[in-house]
Short mmCIF file of N, CA and C and ligand atoms in Angstrom, two decimals:
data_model
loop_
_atom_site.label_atom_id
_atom_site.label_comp_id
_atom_site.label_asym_id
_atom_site.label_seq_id
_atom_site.Cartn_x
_atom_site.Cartn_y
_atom_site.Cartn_z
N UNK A 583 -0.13 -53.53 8.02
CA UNK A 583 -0.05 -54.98 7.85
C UNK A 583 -0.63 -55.40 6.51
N UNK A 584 -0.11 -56.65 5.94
CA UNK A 584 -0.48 -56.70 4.80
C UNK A 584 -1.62 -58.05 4.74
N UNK A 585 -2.80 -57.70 4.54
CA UNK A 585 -3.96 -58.86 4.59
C UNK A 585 -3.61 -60.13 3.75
N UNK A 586 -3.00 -60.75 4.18
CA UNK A 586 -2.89 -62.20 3.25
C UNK A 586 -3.67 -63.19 3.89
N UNK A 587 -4.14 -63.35 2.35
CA UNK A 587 -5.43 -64.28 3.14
C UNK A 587 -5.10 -65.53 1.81
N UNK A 588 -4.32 -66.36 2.32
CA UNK A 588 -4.16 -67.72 1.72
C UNK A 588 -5.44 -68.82 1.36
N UNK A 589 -5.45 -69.27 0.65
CA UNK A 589 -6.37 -69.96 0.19
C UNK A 589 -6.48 -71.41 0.68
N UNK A 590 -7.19 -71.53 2.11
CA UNK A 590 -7.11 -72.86 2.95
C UNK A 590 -7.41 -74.03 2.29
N UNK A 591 -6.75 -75.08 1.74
CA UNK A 591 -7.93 -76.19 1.30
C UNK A 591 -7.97 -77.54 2.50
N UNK A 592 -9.55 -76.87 2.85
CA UNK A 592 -9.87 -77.71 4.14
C UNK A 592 -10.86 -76.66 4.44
N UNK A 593 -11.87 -77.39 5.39
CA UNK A 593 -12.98 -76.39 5.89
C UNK A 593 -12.53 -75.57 7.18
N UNK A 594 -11.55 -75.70 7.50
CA UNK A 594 -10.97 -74.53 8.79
C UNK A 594 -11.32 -73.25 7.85
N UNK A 595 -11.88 -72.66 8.71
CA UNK A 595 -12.30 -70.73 8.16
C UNK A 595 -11.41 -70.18 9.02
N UNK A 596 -10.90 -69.04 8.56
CA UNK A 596 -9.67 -68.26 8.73
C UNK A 596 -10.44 -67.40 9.71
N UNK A 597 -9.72 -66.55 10.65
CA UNK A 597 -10.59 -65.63 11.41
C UNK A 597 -10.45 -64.05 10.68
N UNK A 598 -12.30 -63.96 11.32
CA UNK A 598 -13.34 -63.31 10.69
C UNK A 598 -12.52 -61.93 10.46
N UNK A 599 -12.76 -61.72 9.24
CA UNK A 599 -12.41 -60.41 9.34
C UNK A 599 -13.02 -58.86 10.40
N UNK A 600 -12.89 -57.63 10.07
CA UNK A 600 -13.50 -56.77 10.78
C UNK A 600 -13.45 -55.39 9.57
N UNK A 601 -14.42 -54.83 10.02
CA UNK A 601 -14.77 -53.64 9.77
C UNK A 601 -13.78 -52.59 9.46
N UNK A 602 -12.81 -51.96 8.79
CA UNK A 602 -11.98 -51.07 8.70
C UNK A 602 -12.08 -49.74 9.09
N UNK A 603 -13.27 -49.67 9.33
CA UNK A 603 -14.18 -48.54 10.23
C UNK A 603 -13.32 -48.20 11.15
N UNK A 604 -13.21 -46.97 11.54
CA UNK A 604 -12.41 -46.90 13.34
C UNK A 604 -13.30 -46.46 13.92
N UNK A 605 -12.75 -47.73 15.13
CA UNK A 605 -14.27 -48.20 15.89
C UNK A 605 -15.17 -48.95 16.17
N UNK A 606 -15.33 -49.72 14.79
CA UNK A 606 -16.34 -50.91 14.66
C UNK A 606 -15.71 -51.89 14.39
N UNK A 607 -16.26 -52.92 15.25
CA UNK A 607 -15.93 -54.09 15.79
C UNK A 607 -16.64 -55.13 14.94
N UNK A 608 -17.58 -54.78 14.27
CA UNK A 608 -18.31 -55.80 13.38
C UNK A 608 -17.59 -56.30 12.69
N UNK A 609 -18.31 -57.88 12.32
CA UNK A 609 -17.71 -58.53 10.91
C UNK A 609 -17.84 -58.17 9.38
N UNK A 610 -16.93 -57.94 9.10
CA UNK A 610 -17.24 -57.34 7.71
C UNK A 610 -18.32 -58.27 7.08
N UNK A 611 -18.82 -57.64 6.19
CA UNK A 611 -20.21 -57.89 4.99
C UNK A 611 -18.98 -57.43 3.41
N UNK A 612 -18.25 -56.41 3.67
CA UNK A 612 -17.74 -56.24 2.17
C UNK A 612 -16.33 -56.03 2.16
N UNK A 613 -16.15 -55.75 0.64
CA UNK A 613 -15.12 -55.76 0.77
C UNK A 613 -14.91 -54.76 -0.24
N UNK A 614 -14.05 -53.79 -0.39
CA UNK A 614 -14.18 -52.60 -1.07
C UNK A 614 -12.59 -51.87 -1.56
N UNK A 615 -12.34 -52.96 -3.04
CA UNK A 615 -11.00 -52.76 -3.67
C UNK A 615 -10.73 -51.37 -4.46
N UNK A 616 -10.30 -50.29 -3.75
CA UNK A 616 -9.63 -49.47 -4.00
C UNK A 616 -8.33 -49.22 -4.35
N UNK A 617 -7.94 -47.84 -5.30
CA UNK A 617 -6.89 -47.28 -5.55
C UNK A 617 -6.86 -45.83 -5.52
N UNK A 618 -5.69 -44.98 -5.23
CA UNK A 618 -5.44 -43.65 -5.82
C UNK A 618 -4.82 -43.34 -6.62
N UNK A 619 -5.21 -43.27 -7.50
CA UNK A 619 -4.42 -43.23 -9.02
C UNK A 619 -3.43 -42.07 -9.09
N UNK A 620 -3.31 -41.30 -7.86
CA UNK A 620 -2.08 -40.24 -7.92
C UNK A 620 -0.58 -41.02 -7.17
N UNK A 621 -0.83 -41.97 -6.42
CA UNK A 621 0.18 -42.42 -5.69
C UNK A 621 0.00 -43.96 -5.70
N UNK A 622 -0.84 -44.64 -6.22
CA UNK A 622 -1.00 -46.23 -6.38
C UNK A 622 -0.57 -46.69 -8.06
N UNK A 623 -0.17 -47.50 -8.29
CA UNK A 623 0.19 -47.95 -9.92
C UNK A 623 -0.94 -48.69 -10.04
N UNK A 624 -1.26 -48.91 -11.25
CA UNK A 624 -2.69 -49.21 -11.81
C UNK A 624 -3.11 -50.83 -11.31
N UNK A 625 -1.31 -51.42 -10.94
CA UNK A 625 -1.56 -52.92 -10.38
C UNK A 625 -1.52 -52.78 -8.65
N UNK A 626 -1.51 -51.42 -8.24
CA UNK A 626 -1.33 -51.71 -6.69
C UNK A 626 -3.38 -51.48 -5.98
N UNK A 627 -3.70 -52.07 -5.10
CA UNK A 627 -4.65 -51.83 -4.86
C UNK A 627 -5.01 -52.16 -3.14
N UNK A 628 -5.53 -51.35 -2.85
CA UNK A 628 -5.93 -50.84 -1.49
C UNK A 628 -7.45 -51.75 -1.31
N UNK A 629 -7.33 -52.81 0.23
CA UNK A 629 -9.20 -53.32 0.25
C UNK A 629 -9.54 -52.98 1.55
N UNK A 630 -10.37 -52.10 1.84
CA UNK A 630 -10.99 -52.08 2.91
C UNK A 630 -12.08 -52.76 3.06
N UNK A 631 -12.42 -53.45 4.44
CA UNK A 631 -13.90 -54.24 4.69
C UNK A 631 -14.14 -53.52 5.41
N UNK A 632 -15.74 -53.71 5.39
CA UNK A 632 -16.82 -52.96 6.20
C UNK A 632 -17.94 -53.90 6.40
N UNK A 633 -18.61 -53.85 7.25
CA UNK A 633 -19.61 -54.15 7.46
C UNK A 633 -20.75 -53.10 6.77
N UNK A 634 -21.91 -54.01 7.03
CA UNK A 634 -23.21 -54.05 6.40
C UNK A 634 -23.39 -52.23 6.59
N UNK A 635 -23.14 -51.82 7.93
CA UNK A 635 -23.35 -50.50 8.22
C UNK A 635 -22.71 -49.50 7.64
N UNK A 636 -21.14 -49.73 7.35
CA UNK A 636 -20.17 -48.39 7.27
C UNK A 636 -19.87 -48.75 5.69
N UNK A 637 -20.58 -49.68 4.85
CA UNK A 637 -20.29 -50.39 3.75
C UNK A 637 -20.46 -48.70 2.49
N UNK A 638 -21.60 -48.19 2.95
CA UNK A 638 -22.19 -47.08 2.21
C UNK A 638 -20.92 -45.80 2.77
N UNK A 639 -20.62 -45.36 3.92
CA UNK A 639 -20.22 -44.29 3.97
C UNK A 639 -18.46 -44.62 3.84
N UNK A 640 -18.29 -45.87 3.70
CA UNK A 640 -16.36 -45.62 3.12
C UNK A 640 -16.68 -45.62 1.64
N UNK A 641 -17.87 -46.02 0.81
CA UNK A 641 -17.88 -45.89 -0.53
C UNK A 641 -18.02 -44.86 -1.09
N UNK A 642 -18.54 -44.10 -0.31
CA UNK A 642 -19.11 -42.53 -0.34
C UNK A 642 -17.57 -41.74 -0.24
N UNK A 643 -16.98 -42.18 1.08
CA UNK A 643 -15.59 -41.32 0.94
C UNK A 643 -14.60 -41.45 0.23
N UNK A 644 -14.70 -42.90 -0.63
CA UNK A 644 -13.67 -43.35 -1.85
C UNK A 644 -14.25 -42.31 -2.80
N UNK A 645 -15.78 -42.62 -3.02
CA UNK A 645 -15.77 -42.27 -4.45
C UNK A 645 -16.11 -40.64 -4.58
N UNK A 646 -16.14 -39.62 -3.60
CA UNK A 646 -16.06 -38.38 -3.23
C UNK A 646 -14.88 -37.92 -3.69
N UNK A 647 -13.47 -38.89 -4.11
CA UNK A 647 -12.45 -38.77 -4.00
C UNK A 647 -11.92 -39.32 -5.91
N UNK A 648 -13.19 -39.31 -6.72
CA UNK A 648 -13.10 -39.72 -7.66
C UNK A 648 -11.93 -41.18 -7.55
N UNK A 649 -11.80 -42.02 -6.68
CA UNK A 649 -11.32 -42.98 -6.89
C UNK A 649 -11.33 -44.13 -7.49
N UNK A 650 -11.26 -45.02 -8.47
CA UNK A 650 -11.28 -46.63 -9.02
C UNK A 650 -12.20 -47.23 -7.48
N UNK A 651 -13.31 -47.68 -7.76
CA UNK A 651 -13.93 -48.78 -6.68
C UNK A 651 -14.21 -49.87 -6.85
N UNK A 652 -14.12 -51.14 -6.40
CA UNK A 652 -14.75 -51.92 -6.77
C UNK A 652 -15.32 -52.56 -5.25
N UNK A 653 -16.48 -52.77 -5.16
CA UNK A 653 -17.37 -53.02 -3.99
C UNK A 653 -17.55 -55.08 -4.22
N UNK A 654 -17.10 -55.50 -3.44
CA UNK A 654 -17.53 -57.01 -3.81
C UNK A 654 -18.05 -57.55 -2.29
N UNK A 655 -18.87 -58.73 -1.98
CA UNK A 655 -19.29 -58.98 -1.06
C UNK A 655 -18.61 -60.13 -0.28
N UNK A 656 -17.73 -60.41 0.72
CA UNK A 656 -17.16 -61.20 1.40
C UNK A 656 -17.47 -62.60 1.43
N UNK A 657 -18.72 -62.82 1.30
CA UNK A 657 -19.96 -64.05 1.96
C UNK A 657 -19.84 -65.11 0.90
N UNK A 658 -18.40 -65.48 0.52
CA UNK A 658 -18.20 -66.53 -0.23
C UNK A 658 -19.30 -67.81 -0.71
N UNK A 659 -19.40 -68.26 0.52
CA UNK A 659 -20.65 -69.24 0.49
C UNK A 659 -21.82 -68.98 0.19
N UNK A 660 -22.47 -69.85 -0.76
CA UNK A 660 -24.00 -69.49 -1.40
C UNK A 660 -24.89 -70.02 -0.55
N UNK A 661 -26.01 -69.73 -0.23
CA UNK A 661 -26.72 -69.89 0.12
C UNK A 661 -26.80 -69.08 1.74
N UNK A 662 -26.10 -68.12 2.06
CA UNK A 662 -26.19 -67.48 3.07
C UNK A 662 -26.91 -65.79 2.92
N UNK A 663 -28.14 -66.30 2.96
CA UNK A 663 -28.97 -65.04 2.95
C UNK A 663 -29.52 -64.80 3.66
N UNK A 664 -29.20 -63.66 4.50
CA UNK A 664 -29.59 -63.02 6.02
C UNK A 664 -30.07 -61.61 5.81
N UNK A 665 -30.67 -61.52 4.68
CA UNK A 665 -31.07 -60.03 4.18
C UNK A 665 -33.00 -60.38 5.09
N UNK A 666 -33.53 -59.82 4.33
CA UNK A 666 -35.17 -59.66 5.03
C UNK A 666 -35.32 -59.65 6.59
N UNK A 667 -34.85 -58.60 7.21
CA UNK A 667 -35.54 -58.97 8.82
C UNK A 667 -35.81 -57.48 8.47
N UNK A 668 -37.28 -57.76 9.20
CA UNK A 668 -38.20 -56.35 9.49
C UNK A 668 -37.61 -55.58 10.61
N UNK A 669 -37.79 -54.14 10.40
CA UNK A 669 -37.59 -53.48 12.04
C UNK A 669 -35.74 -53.11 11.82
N UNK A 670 -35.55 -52.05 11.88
CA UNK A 670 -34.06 -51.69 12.33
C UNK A 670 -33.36 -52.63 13.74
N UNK A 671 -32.09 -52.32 12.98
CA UNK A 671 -31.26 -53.54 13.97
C UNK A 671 -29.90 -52.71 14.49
ZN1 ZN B 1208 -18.54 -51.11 10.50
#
């Protein structure tokens, strides 16, 4: 399927994305614009989201793969900082 994500003007938020993970059900935290430069053209590009958790190990398996990455963070809105909680979660 192809992620089109239109540009709403109005405060309706589109539903939440998910994790590209198989398996995880979380809301994505990123967003992680890839290519394979053996079978992608330099304008085609591949985005997987991940959440906060699997954010490190699909970057790890892109870039294991010497692939083009670009890692950007979903969380459009400023002022949403949910980083600092003590204690694993
Ligand atoms: Zn995940």
């Amino acid at each position: 399927m192809e992620p089109s994500t239109p540009m709403e003007p109005g405060g309706a938020a589109p539903a939440r994305s998910l994790c590209s993970r198989a398996g995880c059900r979380r809301p994505a935290d990123y967003r992680l614009e890839w290519r394979n430069p053996r079978i992608h053209g330099a304008d085609r590009t591949k985005v997987w989201l991940a959440c906060e958790e699997h954010q490190d190990e699909l970057a790890a398996f892109l870039t294991a793969r010497a692939f083009p990455l670009v890692v950007r963070p979903l969380a459009g809105d400023s002022g949403s900082d949910a980083a600092s909680r003590s204690g694993g979660g």
